[in-house]
Tab-separated table of C-alpha atoms in Angstrom:
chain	number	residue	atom	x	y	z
A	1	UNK	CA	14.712	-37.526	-10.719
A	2	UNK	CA	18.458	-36.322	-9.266
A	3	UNK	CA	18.055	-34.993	-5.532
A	4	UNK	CA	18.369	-30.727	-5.658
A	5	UNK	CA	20.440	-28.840	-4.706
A	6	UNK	CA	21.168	-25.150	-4.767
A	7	UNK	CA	24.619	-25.086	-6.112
A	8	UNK	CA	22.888	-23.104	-9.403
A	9	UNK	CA	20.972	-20.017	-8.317
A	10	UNK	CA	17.735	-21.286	-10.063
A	11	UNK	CA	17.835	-24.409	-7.486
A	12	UNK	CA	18.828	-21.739	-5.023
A	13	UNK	CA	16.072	-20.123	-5.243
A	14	UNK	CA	13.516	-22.458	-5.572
A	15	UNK	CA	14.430	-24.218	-2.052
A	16	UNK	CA	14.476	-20.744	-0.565
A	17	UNK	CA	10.173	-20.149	-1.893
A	18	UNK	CA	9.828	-23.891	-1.058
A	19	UNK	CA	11.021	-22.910	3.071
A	20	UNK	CA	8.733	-19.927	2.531
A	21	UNK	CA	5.413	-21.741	1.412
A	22	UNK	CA	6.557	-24.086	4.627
A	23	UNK	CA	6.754	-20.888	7.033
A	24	UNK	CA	3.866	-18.970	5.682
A	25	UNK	CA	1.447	-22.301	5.054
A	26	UNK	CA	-1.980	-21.141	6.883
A	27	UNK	CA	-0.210	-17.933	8.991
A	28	UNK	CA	-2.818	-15.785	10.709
A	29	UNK	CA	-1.635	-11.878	11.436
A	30	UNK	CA	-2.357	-10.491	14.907
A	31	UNK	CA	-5.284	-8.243	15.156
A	32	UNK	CA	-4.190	-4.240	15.609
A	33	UNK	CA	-5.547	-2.728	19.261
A	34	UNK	CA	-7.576	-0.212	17.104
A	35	UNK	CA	-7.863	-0.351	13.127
A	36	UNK	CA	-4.677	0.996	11.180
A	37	UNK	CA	-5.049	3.703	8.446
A	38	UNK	CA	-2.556	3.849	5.586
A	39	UNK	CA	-2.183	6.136	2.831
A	40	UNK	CA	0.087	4.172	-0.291
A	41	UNK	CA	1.915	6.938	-1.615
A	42	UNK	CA	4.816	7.900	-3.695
A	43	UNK	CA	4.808	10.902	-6.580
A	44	UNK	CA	6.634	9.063	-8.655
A	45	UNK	CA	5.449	7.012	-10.717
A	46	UNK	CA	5.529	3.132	-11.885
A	47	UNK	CA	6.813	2.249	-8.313
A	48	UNK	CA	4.680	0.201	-7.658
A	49	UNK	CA	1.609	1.940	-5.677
A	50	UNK	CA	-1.266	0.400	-6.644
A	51	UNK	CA	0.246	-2.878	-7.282
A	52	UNK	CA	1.006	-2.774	-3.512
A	53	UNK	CA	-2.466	-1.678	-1.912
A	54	UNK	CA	-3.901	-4.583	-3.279
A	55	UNK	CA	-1.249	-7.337	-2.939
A	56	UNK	CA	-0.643	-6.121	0.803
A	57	UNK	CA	-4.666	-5.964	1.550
A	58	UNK	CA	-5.036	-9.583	0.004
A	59	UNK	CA	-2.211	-10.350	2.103
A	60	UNK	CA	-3.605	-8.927	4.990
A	61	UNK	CA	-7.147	-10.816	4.452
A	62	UNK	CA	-5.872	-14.001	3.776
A	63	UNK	CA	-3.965	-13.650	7.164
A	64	UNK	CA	-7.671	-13.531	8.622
A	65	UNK	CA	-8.023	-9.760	9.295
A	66	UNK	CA	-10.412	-7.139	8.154
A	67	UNK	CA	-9.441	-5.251	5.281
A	68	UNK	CA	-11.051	-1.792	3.089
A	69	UNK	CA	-9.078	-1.033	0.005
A	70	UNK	CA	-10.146	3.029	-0.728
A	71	UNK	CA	-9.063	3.216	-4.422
A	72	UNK	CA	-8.491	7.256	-4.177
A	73	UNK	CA	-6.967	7.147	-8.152
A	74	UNK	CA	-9.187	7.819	-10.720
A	75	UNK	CA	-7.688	5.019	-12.775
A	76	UNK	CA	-9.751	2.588	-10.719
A	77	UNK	CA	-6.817	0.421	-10.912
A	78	UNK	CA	-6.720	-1.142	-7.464
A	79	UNK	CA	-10.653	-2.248	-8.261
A	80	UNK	CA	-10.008	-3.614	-11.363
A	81	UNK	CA	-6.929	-5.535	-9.724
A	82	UNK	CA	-9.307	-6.872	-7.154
A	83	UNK	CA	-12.379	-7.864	-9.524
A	84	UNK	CA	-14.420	-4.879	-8.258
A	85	UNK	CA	-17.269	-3.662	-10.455
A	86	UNK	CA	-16.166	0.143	-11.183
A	87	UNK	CA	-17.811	1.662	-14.685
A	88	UNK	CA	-19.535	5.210	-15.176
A	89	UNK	CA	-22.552	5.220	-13.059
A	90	UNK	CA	-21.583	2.787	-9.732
A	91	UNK	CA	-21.947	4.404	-6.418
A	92	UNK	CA	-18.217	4.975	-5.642
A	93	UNK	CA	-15.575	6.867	-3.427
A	94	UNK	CA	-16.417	10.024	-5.795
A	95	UNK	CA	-20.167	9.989	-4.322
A	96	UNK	CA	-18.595	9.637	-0.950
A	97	UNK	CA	-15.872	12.110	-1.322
A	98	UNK	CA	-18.390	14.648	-3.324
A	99	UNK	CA	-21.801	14.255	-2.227
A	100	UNK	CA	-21.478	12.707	1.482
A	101	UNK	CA	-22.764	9.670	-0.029
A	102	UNK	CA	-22.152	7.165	3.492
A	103	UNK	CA	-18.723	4.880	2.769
A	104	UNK	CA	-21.210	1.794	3.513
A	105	UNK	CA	-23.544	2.386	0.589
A	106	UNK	CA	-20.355	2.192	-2.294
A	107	UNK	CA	-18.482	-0.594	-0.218
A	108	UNK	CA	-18.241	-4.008	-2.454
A	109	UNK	CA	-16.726	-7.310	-1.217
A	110	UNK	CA	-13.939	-8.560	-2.701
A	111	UNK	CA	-15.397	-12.115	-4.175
A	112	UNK	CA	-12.047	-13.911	-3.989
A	113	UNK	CA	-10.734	-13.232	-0.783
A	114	UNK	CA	-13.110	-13.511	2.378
A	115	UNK	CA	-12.635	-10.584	4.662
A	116	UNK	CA	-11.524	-7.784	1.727
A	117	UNK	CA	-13.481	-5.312	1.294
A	118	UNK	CA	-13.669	-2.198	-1.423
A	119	UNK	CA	-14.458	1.589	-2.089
A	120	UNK	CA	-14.162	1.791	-5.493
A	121	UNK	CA	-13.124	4.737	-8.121
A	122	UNK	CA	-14.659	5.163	-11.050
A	123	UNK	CA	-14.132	7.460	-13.755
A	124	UNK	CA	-15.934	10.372	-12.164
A	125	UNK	CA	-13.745	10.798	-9.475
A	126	UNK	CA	-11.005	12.543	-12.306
A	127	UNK	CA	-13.190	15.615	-11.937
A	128	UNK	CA	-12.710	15.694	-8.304
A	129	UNK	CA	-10.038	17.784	-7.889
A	130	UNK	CA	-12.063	20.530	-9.755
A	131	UNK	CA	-15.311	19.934	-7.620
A	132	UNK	CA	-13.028	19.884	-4.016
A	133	UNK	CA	-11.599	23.461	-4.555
A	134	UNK	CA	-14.905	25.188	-4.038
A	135	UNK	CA	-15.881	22.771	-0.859
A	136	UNK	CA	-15.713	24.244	2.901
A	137	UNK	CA	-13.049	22.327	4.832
A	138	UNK	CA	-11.830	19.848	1.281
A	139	UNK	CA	-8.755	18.138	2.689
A	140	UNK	CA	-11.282	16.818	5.075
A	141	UNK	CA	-13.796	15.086	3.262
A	142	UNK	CA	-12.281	11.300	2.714
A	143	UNK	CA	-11.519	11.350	6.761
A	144	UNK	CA	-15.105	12.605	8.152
A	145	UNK	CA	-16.343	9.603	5.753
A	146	UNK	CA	-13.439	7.078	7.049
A	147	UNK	CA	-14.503	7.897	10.528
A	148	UNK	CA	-18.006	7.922	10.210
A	149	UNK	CA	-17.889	4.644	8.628
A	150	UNK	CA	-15.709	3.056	11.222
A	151	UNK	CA	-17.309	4.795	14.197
A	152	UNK	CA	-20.001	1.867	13.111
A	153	UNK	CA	-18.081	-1.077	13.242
A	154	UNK	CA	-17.370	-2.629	16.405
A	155	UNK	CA	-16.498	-6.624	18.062
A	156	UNK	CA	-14.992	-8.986	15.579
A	157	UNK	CA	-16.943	-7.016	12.380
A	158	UNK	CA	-14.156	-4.221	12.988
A	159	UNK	CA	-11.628	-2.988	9.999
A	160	UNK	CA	-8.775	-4.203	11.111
A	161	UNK	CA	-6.820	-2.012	8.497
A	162	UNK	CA	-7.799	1.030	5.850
A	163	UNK	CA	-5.571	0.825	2.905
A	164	UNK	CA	-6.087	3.728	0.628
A	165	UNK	CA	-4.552	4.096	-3.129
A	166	UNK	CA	-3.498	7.239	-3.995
A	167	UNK	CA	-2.958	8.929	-8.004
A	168	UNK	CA	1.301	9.595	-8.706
A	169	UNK	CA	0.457	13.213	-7.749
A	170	UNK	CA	-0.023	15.976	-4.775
A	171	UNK	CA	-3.469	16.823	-5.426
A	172	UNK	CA	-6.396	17.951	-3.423
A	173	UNK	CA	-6.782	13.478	-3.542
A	174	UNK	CA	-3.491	12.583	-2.413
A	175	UNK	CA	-3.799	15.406	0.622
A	176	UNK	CA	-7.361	14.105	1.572
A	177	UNK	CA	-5.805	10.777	1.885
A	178	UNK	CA	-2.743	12.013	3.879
A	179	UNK	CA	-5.280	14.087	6.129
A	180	UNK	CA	-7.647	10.673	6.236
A	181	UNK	CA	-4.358	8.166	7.306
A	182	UNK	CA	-2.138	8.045	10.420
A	183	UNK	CA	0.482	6.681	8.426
A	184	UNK	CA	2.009	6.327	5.030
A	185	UNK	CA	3.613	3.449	3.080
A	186	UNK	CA	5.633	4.408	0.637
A	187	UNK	CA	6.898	2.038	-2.257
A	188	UNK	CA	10.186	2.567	-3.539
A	189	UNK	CA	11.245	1.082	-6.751
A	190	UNK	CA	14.994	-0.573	-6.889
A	191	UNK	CA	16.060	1.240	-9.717
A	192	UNK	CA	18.330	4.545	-11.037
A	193	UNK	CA	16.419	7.696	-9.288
A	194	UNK	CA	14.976	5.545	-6.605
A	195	UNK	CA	15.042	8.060	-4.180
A	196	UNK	CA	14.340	11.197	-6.839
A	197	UNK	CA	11.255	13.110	-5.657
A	198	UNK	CA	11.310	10.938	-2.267
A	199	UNK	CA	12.682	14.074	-0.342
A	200	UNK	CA	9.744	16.566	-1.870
A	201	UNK	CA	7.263	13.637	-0.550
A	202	UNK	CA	8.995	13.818	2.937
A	203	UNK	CA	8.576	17.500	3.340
A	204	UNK	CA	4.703	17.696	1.885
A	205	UNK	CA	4.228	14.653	4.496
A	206	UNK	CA	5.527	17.480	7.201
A	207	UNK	CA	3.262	20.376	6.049
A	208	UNK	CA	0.341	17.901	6.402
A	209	UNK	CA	1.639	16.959	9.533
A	210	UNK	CA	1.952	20.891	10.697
A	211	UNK	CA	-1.358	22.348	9.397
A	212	UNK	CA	-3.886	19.122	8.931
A	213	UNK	CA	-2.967	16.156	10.926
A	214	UNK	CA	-0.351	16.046	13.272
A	215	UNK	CA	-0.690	11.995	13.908
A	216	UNK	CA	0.524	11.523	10.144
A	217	UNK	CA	3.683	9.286	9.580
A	218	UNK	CA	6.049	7.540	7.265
A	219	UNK	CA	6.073	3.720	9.220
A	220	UNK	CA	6.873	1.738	6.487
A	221	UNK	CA	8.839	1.951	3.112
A	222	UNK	CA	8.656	-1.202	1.086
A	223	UNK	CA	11.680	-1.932	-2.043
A	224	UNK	CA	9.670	-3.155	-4.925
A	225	UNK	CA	10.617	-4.446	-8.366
A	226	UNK	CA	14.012	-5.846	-6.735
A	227	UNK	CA	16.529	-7.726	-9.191
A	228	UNK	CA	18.716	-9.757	-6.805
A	229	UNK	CA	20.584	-10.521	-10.163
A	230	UNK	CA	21.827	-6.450	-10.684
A	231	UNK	CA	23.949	-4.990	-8.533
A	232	UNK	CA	22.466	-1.678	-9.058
A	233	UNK	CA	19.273	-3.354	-7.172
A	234	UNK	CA	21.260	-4.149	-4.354
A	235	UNK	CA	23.035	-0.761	-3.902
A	236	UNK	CA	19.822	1.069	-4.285
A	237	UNK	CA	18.472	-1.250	-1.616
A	238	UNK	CA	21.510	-0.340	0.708
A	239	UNK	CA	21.096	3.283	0.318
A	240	UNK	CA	17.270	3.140	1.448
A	241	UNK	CA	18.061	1.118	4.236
A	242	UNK	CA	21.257	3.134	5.388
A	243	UNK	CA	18.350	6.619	5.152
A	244	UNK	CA	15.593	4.624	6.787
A	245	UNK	CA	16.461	1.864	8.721
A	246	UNK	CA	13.719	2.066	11.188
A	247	UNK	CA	11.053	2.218	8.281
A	248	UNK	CA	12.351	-0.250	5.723
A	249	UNK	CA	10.634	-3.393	5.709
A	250	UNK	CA	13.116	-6.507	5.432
A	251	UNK	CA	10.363	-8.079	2.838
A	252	UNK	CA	11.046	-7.070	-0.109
A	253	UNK	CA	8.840	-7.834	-3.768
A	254	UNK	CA	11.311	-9.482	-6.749
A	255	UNK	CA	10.239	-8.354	-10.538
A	256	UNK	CA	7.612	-11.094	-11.400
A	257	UNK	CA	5.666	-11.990	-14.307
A	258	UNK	CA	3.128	-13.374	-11.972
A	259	UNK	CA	2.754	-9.844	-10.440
A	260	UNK	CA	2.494	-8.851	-13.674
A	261	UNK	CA	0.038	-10.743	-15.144
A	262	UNK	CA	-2.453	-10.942	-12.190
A	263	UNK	CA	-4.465	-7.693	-12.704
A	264	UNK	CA	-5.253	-8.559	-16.429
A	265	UNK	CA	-7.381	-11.587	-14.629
A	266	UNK	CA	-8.833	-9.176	-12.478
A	267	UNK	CA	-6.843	-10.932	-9.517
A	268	UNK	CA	-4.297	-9.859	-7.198
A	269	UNK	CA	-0.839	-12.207	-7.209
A	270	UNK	CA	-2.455	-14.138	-4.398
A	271	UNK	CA	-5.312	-15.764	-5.949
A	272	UNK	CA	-3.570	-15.855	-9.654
A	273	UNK	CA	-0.783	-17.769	-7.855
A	274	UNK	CA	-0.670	-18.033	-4.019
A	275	UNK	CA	2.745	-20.402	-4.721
A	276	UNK	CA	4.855	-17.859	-6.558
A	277	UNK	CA	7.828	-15.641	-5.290
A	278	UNK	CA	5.661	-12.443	-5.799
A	279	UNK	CA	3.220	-13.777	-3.529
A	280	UNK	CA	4.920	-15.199	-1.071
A	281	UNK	CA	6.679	-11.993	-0.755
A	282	UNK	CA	3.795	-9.887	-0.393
A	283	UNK	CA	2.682	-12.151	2.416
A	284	UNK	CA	6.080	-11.441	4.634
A	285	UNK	CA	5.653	-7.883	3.729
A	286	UNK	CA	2.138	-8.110	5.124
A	287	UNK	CA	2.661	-10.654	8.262
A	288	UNK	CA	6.161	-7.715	9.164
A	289	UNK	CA	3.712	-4.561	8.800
A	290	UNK	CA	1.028	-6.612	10.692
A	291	UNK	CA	4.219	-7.569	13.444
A	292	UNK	CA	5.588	-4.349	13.576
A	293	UNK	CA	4.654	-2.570	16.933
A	294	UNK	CA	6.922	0.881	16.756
A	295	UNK	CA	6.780	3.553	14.660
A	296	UNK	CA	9.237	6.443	13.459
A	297	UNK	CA	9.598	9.665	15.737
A	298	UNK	CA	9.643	12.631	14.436
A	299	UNK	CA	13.491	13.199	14.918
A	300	UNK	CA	13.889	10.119	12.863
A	301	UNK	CA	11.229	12.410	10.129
A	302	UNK	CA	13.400	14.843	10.258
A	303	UNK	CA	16.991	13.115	9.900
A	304	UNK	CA	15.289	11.504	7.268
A	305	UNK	CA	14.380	15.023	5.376
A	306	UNK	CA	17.962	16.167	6.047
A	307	UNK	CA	19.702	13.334	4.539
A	308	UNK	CA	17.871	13.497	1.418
A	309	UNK	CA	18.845	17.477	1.283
């Protein structure tokens, strides 16, 4: 066979995931001083959410640290993604949410990936929203549970991170998981009306911050579905970085049909196919959140909300 070379941008870019495999072969992610709690969240949807949670917590794992996925959507599409048992009638984050079932008694582990673990939904938990109303102190229910699970773990047994999926909606779900997180991860799609809705996010993220939990943050904003083919990807990608430069990872996830595919194997990208651009950009996503030490100040919140006005 003819030596490559990356005069065509097919050879182009299969040196560039051939440097990646090299750089990524067998990485491990340094360990958080105390575990990290992220809320996944954008209202909009077919960003890219869900698709996300578990890519970035397989990521995570297979980096050697201690993962929960908390699939807060009553889809249950993060469990099925991760080959989690979730039909009518097992013990899931609806018991925990609802009936103060303890987080340890729903938790499954994650058969493919050593060190992943999973609260999953089931289809109870789209009646949730209903049952919360009535319930003395609501937005707090998925964070007592959080902490009394973690308030358990200690040593080398300790969640390293909490990575909660959250329904395309502002619901009494989606606030229990701001209220439950210190920071959020929002997925932004490289496409017309990217940033549509983003600024109505911001500003809910700020009354959650004012009235239920001052410690919540934006600290990371992740471009998904990203055509490096369209110039409309790249000037969407420009335009979140130039609003949020401190919070834009420099990862960012390529449309894939390996993405694609996984979940319908029950399988996240990694395990479907650990060798593909999808995955291998999930895992620099995951080794730069895991890397990152700073996070946004408020002021930064704030320019943020006023550039989107």
């Amino acid at each position: 066979m003819p030596d490559a070379d990356e005069t065509t941008p097919l050879a182009a870019q299969l040196a560039e995931d051939a440097r990646r495999r090299i750089r990524l072969q067998g990485v491990t992610f340094p360990r958080p001083a105390e575990t990290r709690i992220l809320t996944v969240a954008n209202q909009k949807g077919g960003v890219g959410k869900t698709t996300t949670t578990v890519n970035i917590a397989a990521a995570l794992a297979t980096g050697g640290l201690n993962v929960l996925v908390i699939d807060n959507d009553p889809q249950g599409n993060a469990s099925t993604a991760l080959g989690i048992d979730h039909h009518a009638g097992v013990a899931s984050i609806y018991d925990v949410v609802i009936d103060d079932v303890p987080m340890e008694d729903v938790i499954q582990e994650c058969k493919d990936i050593p060190g992943l673990l999973v609260a999953p939904a089931t289809i109870d938990l789209s009646g949730a929203e209903i049952e919360l109303v009535s319930m003395v102190a609501r937005e707090n229910r998925l964070r007592n549970a959080i902490q009394a699970y973690l308030g358990r773990e200690s040593g080398d047994d300790r969640v390293d991170y909490v990575i909660i999926d959250c329904p395309p909606s502002l619901g009494l779900l989606t606030i229990n998981a701001f209220v439950a997180a210190r920071e959020v991860l929002i997925p932004i799609q490289c496409e017309y009306y990217a940033l549509e809705g983003l600024s109505q996010l911001l500003k809910n993220i700020e009354l959650i911050r004012g009235h239920l939990n001052p410690d919540l943050h934006v600290s990371t904003i992740l471009l998904t579905m990203f055509d490096k083919r369209t110039n409309l990807a790249h000037e969407v990608a420009s335009e979140v970085r130039e609003h949020f430069p401190a919070e834009t990872l420099e990862a960012s996830i390529p449309r894939s049909v390996r993405i694609s595919e996984a979940p319908s194997y029950g399988q996240t990208v990694l395990t479907y196919d650990r060798g593909s651009s999808g995955a291998l950009a999930y895992l620099e996503a995951a080794q730069e959140i895991a890397q990152r030490a700073s996070t946004p100040t408020n002021s930064q919140m704030a320019s943020a909300v006023e550039k989107e006005n």
